[in-house]
CSV table of C-alpha atoms in Angstrom, one decimal:
chain,number,residue,atom,x,y,z
A,12,MET,CA,3.7,-21.1,12.4
A,13,MET,CA,0.8,-23.0,14.0
A,14,LYS,CA,-1.1,-19.8,14.9
A,15,ILE,CA,-0.9,-18.5,11.3
A,16,GLU,CA,-1.9,-22.0,10.0
A,17,GLN,CA,-4.9,-22.1,12.3
A,18,ILE,CA,-6.1,-18.7,11.2
A,19,LEU,CA,-5.7,-19.6,7.5
A,20,GLY,CA,-7.7,-22.8,8.1
A,21,ASP,CA,-8.5,-24.7,4.8
A,22,SER,CA,-6.3,-22.3,2.7
A,23,ALA,CA,-3.1,-22.8,4.8
A,24,SER,CA,-1.5,-25.3,2.5
A,25,TYR,CA,-2.7,-23.5,-0.6
A,26,LEU,CA,-0.9,-20.3,0.5
A,27,LEU,CA,2.0,-21.6,2.6
A,28,ASP,CA,3.2,-24.5,0.4
A,29,HIS,CA,2.8,-22.8,-3.0
A,30,THR,CA,5.9,-22.7,-5.2
A,31,CYS,CA,6.0,-19.9,-7.8
A,32,LYS,CA,6.9,-21.3,-11.2
A,33,THR,CA,6.3,-18.1,-13.2
A,34,ILE,CA,8.8,-15.4,-12.2
A,35,ASP,CA,11.5,-17.1,-10.3
A,36,LYS,CA,12.2,-15.9,-6.8
A,37,SER,CA,15.9,-15.5,-7.6
A,38,LEU,CA,14.9,-12.5,-9.8
A,39,ILE,CA,13.2,-10.6,-7.0
A,40,HIS,CA,14.8,-8.0,-4.8
A,41,ALA,CA,13.2,-9.2,-1.6
A,42,PRO,CA,12.9,-7.1,1.5
A,43,SER,CA,15.8,-7.6,3.9
A,44,PRO,CA,17.5,-5.8,6.8
A,45,SER,CA,20.1,-4.4,4.3
A,46,ILE,CA,17.6,-3.3,1.6
A,47,ILE,CA,18.9,0.3,1.7
A,48,GLU,CA,22.5,-0.8,1.1
A,49,ASP,CA,21.6,-3.5,-1.4
A,50,VAL,CA,19.1,-1.5,-3.5
A,51,TRP,CA,18.6,2.1,-2.7
A,52,VAL,CA,22.2,3.2,-2.3
A,53,ASP,CA,22.6,2.9,-6.1
A,54,SER,CA,19.7,5.2,-6.8
A,55,ASP,CA,19.7,9.0,-7.1
A,56,ARG,CA,17.8,9.5,-3.8
A,57,ASN,CA,19.7,12.0,-1.7
A,58,LEU,CA,21.2,11.1,1.7
A,59,GLN,CA,18.3,12.6,3.7
A,60,THR,CA,15.7,10.6,1.7
A,61,LEU,CA,17.7,7.4,2.5
A,62,ASN,CA,17.8,8.5,6.1
A,63,SER,CA,14.0,9.0,6.1
A,64,TYR,CA,13.5,5.6,4.5
A,65,SER,CA,15.7,4.1,7.1
A,66,SER,CA,13.6,5.7,9.8
A,67,LEU,CA,10.5,4.2,8.3
A,68,LEU,CA,12.1,0.7,8.1
A,69,ASN,CA,13.5,0.8,11.6
A,70,HIS,CA,10.4,1.5,13.7
A,71,GLY,CA,7.8,-0.6,15.4
A,72,ARG,CA,7.6,-4.4,15.7
A,73,LEU,CA,9.0,-5.0,12.2
A,74,SER,CA,12.1,-2.8,12.8
A,75,GLY,CA,15.2,-4.0,11.0
A,76,THR,CA,13.4,-6.6,8.9
A,77,GLY,CA,13.0,-4.7,5.6
A,78,TYR,CA,9.2,-5.1,6.0
A,79,ILE,CA,6.7,-2.4,7.0
A,80,SER,CA,3.3,-2.2,8.6
A,81,ILE,CA,1.4,1.1,8.1
A,82,LEU,CA,-1.9,2.2,9.6
A,83,PRO,CA,-3.7,4.4,7.0
A,84,VAL,CA,-6.6,6.5,8.1
A,85,ASP,CA,-7.7,8.9,5.3
A,86,GLN,CA,-11.2,7.4,5.0
A,87,GLY,CA,-12.7,10.4,6.8
A,88,ILE,CA,-12.3,12.2,3.5
A,89,GLU,CA,-12.3,9.3,1.0
A,90,HIS,CA,-15.4,7.6,2.4
A,91,THR,CA,-16.9,10.3,4.7
A,92,ALA,CA,-16.1,10.6,8.4
A,93,GLY,CA,-19.5,9.3,9.5
A,94,ALA,CA,-19.3,6.1,7.5
A,95,SER,CA,-15.7,5.5,8.5
A,96,PHE,CA,-15.9,6.2,12.3
A,97,ALA,CA,-19.5,5.1,13.1
A,98,PRO,CA,-18.3,1.6,14.0
A,99,ASN,CA,-16.0,3.2,16.7
A,100,PRO,CA,-16.5,6.9,17.2
A,101,ILE,CA,-13.3,7.4,19.3
A,102,TYR,CA,-11.5,7.7,16.0
A,103,PHE,CA,-13.2,11.0,15.3
A,104,ASP,CA,-10.4,12.2,17.7
A,105,SER,CA,-7.3,12.4,15.7
A,106,GLU,CA,-5.0,11.5,18.6
A,107,ASN,CA,-6.6,8.0,18.9
A,108,ILE,CA,-5.7,7.3,15.2
A,109,VAL,CA,-2.0,7.9,16.1
A,110,LYS,CA,-2.3,6.0,19.4
A,111,LEU,CA,-3.6,3.0,17.5
A,112,ALA,CA,-0.5,3.0,15.2
A,113,VAL,CA,1.8,3.4,18.2
A,114,GLU,CA,0.1,0.7,20.3
A,115,GLY,CA,-0.2,-1.5,17.3
A,116,GLY,CA,3.6,-1.5,16.7
A,117,CYS,CA,3.3,0.0,13.2
A,118,ASN,CA,6.3,1.4,11.3
A,119,ALA,CA,4.3,4.5,10.5
A,120,VAL,CA,0.9,6.2,10.5
A,121,ALA,CA,-0.5,7.6,7.2
A,122,SER,CA,-3.2,10.2,7.4
A,123,THR,CA,-4.4,13.6,6.4
A,124,PHE,CA,-2.8,17.1,6.9
A,125,GLY,CA,-5.5,17.8,9.5
A,126,VAL,CA,-5.2,14.6,11.5
A,127,LEU,CA,-1.4,14.6,11.7
A,128,SER,CA,-0.9,18.3,12.2
A,129,SER,CA,-3.3,18.4,15.1
A,130,VAL,CA,-1.0,16.2,17.2
A,131,ALA,CA,2.4,16.7,15.4
A,132,ARG,CA,4.3,18.1,18.4
A,133,LYS,CA,3.2,15.2,20.6
A,134,TYR,CA,3.8,12.4,18.2
A,135,ALA,CA,6.0,13.2,15.2
A,136,HIS,CA,9.1,12.1,17.1
A,137,LYS,CA,7.4,9.0,18.4
A,138,ILE,CA,6.3,7.4,15.2
A,139,PRO,CA,7.0,8.2,11.5
A,140,PHE,CA,4.4,10.3,9.8
A,141,VAL,CA,3.2,9.7,6.3
A,142,VAL,CA,1.1,12.7,5.1
A,143,LYS,CA,-1.5,11.9,2.4
A,144,ILE,CA,-1.4,15.0,0.3
A,145,ASN,CA,-4.4,14.4,-2.1
A,146,HIS,CA,-7.8,13.0,-1.8
A,147,ASN,CA,-11.1,12.3,-3.5
A,148,GLU,CA,-13.7,13.9,-1.3
A,149,LEU,CA,-17.2,12.6,-1.6
A,150,LEU,CA,-19.2,15.8,-0.9
A,151,SER,CA,-19.0,17.2,-4.4
A,152,TYR,CA,-22.1,16.1,-6.3
A,153,PRO,CA,-22.1,14.4,-8.7
A,154,ASN,CA,-18.8,12.8,-7.5
A,155,THR,CA,-16.1,12.1,-10.0
A,156,TYR,CA,-13.0,10.0,-10.1
A,157,ASP,CA,-10.5,12.7,-9.2
A,158,GLN,CA,-7.9,13.4,-6.6
A,159,ILE,CA,-7.1,16.9,-5.6
A,160,LEU,CA,-4.2,18.4,-3.5
A,161,PHE,CA,-5.2,19.3,0.1
A,162,GLY,CA,-1.9,20.9,1.0
A,163,THR,CA,1.7,21.2,0.1
A,164,VAL,CA,4.8,19.0,0.4
A,165,LYS,CA,6.4,21.8,2.5
A,166,ASP,CA,3.5,21.6,4.9
A,167,ALA,CA,4.2,17.9,5.4
A,168,TRP,CA,7.9,18.5,5.9
A,169,ASN,CA,7.2,21.3,8.4
A,170,MET,CA,5.2,18.9,10.6
A,171,GLY,CA,8.2,16.5,10.7
A,172,ALA,CA,6.8,13.9,8.3
A,173,VAL,CA,9.3,11.3,6.9
A,174,ALA,CA,7.1,10.6,3.9
A,175,VAL,CA,4.3,11.8,1.7
A,176,GLY,CA,1.6,9.7,0.2
A,177,ALA,CA,-0.6,10.4,-2.8
A,178,THR,CA,-3.1,8.7,-5.0
A,179,ILE,CA,-3.4,8.6,-8.8
A,180,TYR,CA,-6.6,7.2,-10.3
A,181,PHE,CA,-5.0,5.5,-13.3
A,182,GLY,CA,-7.5,5.1,-16.1
A,183,SER,CA,-9.7,8.0,-15.0
A,184,GLU,CA,-10.5,11.0,-17.1
A,185,GLU,CA,-8.3,13.2,-14.8
A,186,SER,CA,-5.4,10.7,-14.5
A,187,ARG,CA,-2.9,12.5,-16.7
A,188,ARG,CA,-3.3,15.7,-14.8
A,189,GLN,CA,-2.8,13.8,-11.5
A,190,LEU,CA,0.3,12.1,-13.0
A,191,VAL,CA,1.9,15.4,-13.8
A,192,GLU,CA,0.8,17.0,-10.5
A,193,ILE,CA,2.1,14.1,-8.3
A,194,ALA,CA,5.4,13.7,-10.3
A,195,LYS,CA,6.2,17.3,-9.4
A,196,ALA,CA,5.2,16.8,-5.8
A,197,PHE,CA,7.3,13.7,-5.5
A,198,ASP,CA,10.3,15.5,-7.0
A,199,TYR,CA,10.0,18.2,-4.4
A,200,ALA,CA,9.5,15.7,-1.6
A,201,HIS,CA,12.8,14.0,-2.6
A,202,GLU,CA,14.5,17.4,-2.7
A,203,LEU,CA,13.4,17.9,0.9
A,204,GLY,CA,14.5,14.4,1.9
A,205,MET,CA,11.2,12.6,2.2
A,206,VAL,CA,10.1,9.1,1.1
A,207,THR,CA,7.3,8.9,-1.6
A,208,ILE,CA,4.4,6.4,-1.4
A,209,LEU,CA,2.0,6.2,-4.3
A,210,TRP,CA,-1.5,4.6,-4.1
A,211,CYS,CA,-1.7,3.2,-7.7
A,212,TYR,CA,-5.4,2.7,-7.9
A,213,LEU,CA,-7.6,2.2,-11.0
A,214,ARG,CA,-10.9,4.0,-11.6
A,215,ASN,CA,-13.0,3.8,-14.7
A,216,SER,CA,-16.5,2.4,-15.0
A,217,ALA,CA,-15.4,0.8,-18.3
A,218,PHE,CA,-13.1,-1.5,-16.3
A,219,THR,CA,-16.2,-3.5,-15.3
A,220,LYS,CA,-17.2,-5.9,-18.1
A,221,ASP,CA,-20.1,-8.3,-18.0
A,222,GLY,CA,-20.5,-7.8,-14.2
A,223,VAL,CA,-16.8,-8.5,-13.5
A,224,ASP,CA,-14.6,-5.7,-12.0
A,225,TYR,CA,-11.1,-5.7,-13.6
A,226,SER,CA,-9.9,-2.6,-11.6
A,227,SER,CA,-7.9,-5.1,-9.5
A,228,ALA,CA,-6.8,-7.3,-12.4
A,229,ALA,CA,-3.1,-8.3,-12.2
A,230,ASP,CA,-2.3,-6.9,-15.7
A,231,LEU,CA,-4.0,-3.6,-15.1
A,232,THR,CA,-2.7,-3.1,-11.6
A,233,GLY,CA,0.8,-4.2,-12.6
A,234,GLN,CA,0.9,-1.5,-15.3
A,235,ALA,CA,-0.4,1.1,-12.8
A,236,ASN,CA,2.5,0.1,-10.5
A,237,HIS,CA,4.9,0.5,-13.4
A,238,LEU,CA,3.6,4.0,-14.1
A,239,GLY,CA,4.0,4.7,-10.4
A,240,VAL,CA,7.6,3.7,-10.1
A,241,THR,CA,8.3,5.7,-13.3
A,242,ILE,CA,7.5,8.9,-11.4
A,243,LYS,CA,9.9,7.8,-8.6
A,244,ALA,CA,7.5,6.4,-6.0
A,245,ASP,CA,9.7,4.7,-3.4
A,246,ILE,CA,6.9,2.5,-2.3
A,247,VAL,CA,3.8,1.5,-4.2
A,248,LYS,CA,0.4,0.7,-2.6
A,249,GLN,CA,-1.9,-1.5,-4.5
A,250,LYS,CA,-4.9,-3.7,-4.0
A,251,LEU,CA,-4.3,-7.4,-4.0
A,252,PRO,CA,-5.1,-8.7,-7.5
A,253,THR,CA,-8.4,-10.6,-7.7
A,254,ASN,CA,-8.3,-11.7,-11.3
A,255,ASN,CA,-6.5,-11.1,-14.6
A,256,GLY,CA,-7.1,-10.3,-18.3
A,257,GLY,CA,-8.2,-6.8,-17.9
A,258,PHE,CA,-6.5,-5.7,-21.1
A,259,THR,CA,-7.7,-8.6,-23.2
A,260,THR,CA,-11.3,-8.5,-21.9
A,261,ILE,CA,-11.8,-4.7,-22.2
A,262,LYS,CA,-9.7,-4.8,-25.5
A,263,PHE,CA,-7.3,-1.9,-25.0
A,264,GLY,CA,-3.6,-1.4,-24.4
A,265,LYS,CA,-0.9,-3.7,-25.6
A,266,THR,CA,-0.3,-7.3,-24.4
A,267,ASN,CA,1.8,-10.3,-25.0
A,268,PRO,CA,0.4,-13.8,-24.5
A,269,LYS,CA,3.2,-14.7,-22.2
A,270,MET,CA,1.8,-12.2,-19.7
A,271,TYR,CA,-0.9,-14.7,-19.0
A,272,SER,CA,0.6,-18.0,-19.9
A,273,GLU,CA,4.1,-17.7,-18.4
A,274,LEU,CA,4.3,-14.7,-16.1
A,275,THR,CA,1.1,-15.4,-14.1
A,276,THR,CA,-1.3,-18.1,-13.2
A,277,ASP,CA,-4.6,-17.9,-11.3
A,278,HIS,CA,-2.9,-18.4,-8.0
A,279,PRO,CA,-3.0,-15.3,-5.8
A,280,ILE,CA,0.7,-15.4,-5.0
A,281,ASP,CA,1.6,-15.6,-8.7
A,282,LEU,CA,-0.8,-12.7,-9.5
A,283,CYS,CA,0.8,-10.6,-6.8
A,284,ARG,CA,4.3,-11.5,-8.0
A,285,TYR,CA,3.4,-9.9,-11.3
A,286,GLN,CA,2.6,-6.7,-9.4
A,287,VAL,CA,6.0,-6.9,-7.7
A,288,ALA,CA,7.8,-7.5,-11.0
A,289,ASN,CA,6.3,-4.3,-12.4
A,290,GLY,CA,8.1,-2.4,-9.5
A,291,TYR,CA,11.5,-3.2,-11.0
A,292,MET,CA,11.4,-6.7,-9.7
A,293,GLY,CA,10.9,-5.5,-6.2
A,294,ARG,CA,13.4,-2.6,-6.1
A,295,VAL,CA,10.4,-0.4,-5.3
A,296,GLY,CA,8.6,-2.1,-2.5
A,297,LEU,CA,4.9,-3.3,-2.9
A,298,ILE,CA,2.5,-2.8,0.0
A,299,ASN,CA,-0.9,-4.3,-0.5
A,300,SER,CA,-4.0,-2.7,1.1
A,301,GLY,CA,-6.0,-4.5,3.8
A,302,GLY,CA,-9.4,-3.5,2.3
A,303,GLU,CA,-12.7,-2.9,3.9
A,304,SER,CA,-13.9,-4.5,7.1
A,305,HIS,CA,-16.2,-7.6,6.8
A,306,GLY,CA,-16.4,-8.3,10.5
A,307,ALA,CA,-15.7,-11.9,11.6
A,308,SER,CA,-13.6,-12.7,8.6
A,309,ASP,CA,-11.2,-9.7,9.0
A,310,LEU,CA,-8.4,-11.5,10.7
A,311,LYS,CA,-8.3,-14.4,8.2
A,312,ASP,CA,-8.6,-12.0,5.3
A,313,ALA,CA,-5.8,-9.8,6.6
A,314,VAL,CA,-3.4,-12.7,7.4
A,315,SER,CA,-4.1,-14.2,3.9
A,316,THR,CA,-3.3,-10.9,2.3
A,317,ALA,CA,-0.1,-10.6,4.3
A,318,VAL,CA,1.0,-14.2,3.4
A,319,ILE,CA,0.3,-13.6,-0.3
A,320,ASN,CA,2.2,-10.3,-0.2
A,321,LYS,CA,5.2,-11.6,1.6
A,322,ARG,CA,5.5,-14.8,-0.4
A,323,ALA,CA,5.1,-12.9,-3.7
A,324,GLY,CA,8.0,-10.6,-2.7
A,325,GLY,CA,6.1,-7.6,-1.4
A,326,MET,CA,7.3,-5.5,1.6
A,327,GLY,CA,4.2,-5.3,3.8
A,328,LEU,CA,0.6,-4.4,4.4
A,329,ILE,CA,-1.2,-1.1,4.9
A,330,CYS,CA,-4.3,-2.0,6.8
A,331,GLY,CA,-6.8,0.6,8.1
A,332,ARG,CA,-10.5,-0.2,8.3
A,333,LYS,CA,-10.0,-3.7,9.5
A,334,ALA,CA,-8.1,-2.2,12.5
A,335,PHE,CA,-9.8,1.1,13.4
A,336,GLN,CA,-13.4,-0.1,12.9
A,337,LYS,CA,-13.0,-2.2,16.0
A,338,SER,CA,-12.1,-1.6,19.6
A,339,MET,CA,-8.5,-0.4,20.1
A,340,LYS,CA,-7.6,-3.6,21.8
A,341,GLU,CA,-8.9,-5.7,18.9
A,342,GLY,CA,-7.3,-3.3,16.4
A,343,VAL,CA,-3.9,-3.7,18.0
A,344,GLU,CA,-4.3,-7.5,18.1
A,345,LEU,CA,-5.1,-7.6,14.3
A,346,LEU,CA,-2.1,-5.3,13.5
A,347,ASN,CA,0.2,-7.5,15.6
A,348,THR,CA,-1.0,-10.7,13.9
A,349,ILE,CA,-0.4,-9.2,10.5
A,350,GLN,CA,3.1,-8.3,11.6
A,351,ASP,CA,3.6,-11.8,13.0
A,352,VAL,CA,3.4,-13.0,9.3
A,353,TYR,CA,6.4,-10.9,8.4
A,354,LEU,CA,8.3,-11.8,11.5
A,355,ASP,CA,7.8,-15.6,10.9
A,356,LYS,CA,11.0,-16.9,9.2
A,357,ASP,CA,9.2,-20.0,8.1
A,358,ILE,CA,7.0,-18.0,5.7
A,359,THR,CA,9.4,-17.5,2.8
A,360,LEU,CA,9.5,-16.2,-0.7
A,361,ALA,CA,7.5,-18.6,-3.0
């Protein structure tokens, strides 16, 4: 625990000693080595999907814990390749992306059709593949908040992937089309026996009010998660909540005062627990994103996010830029330190 405490510094006690008094931990389906038997065996997922989920959970340094660590590298499309890989150009080579995930002890690597297909025969049996099937590419001008399919679920299955990932930009003008599109894709993925992971992101310029961005507010992201699990996402990816009161500030949707007075506080673990609760109290696992690289603060930021996610009841971290925008050695060390949070039995559910 000392190493984690040292990294957290002044915020160590704030995060490690917090007791959640909003949604009690006894209500949460926390990750465990028996999560498939305890939670998923009661679902309608077919045997091959459960087998794929088991493959995802039983790989890398977190194997057998119920927690997952995923390296996501789709920023070459989402943010442009130049902007993403200029800090370390070796990652223009798709093989190095997969190598980082392998060397970093990850449960899986999540990337594009192109990246994963280019090295599938060499690596699909060595580390679980998560194929990201849609993207918002930045070359169309003017750019819009839209996600379009870049391939088919069958393509992902043919390259040996155990899971597909997709993004819906909830709140955007195109979100309802994306919702229908991805619901159909996830249904077919389950039919083929693959796990489904949904990036439940919010995109709408109206979600910024008086200079404050509410696209990562607990109430809005929690509802995005709830929509995601409704279309049978097996895992939800979400940004860590940074504030709350998106509905009440922007004045839309339906709320209850207890959402803010009893189900959440301003503590980051309580805000994250509200996200977990919206995934059927943790039946559908929550993975939080690592976010962009800020240089020197990356390690502390990533460890803080991991502690918040784990203590809230989440199932892991999906961290990309903080890892691949460094040397491979530094990237591996960062991924391993994140994983150490989930391996540390003294860091418990709040």
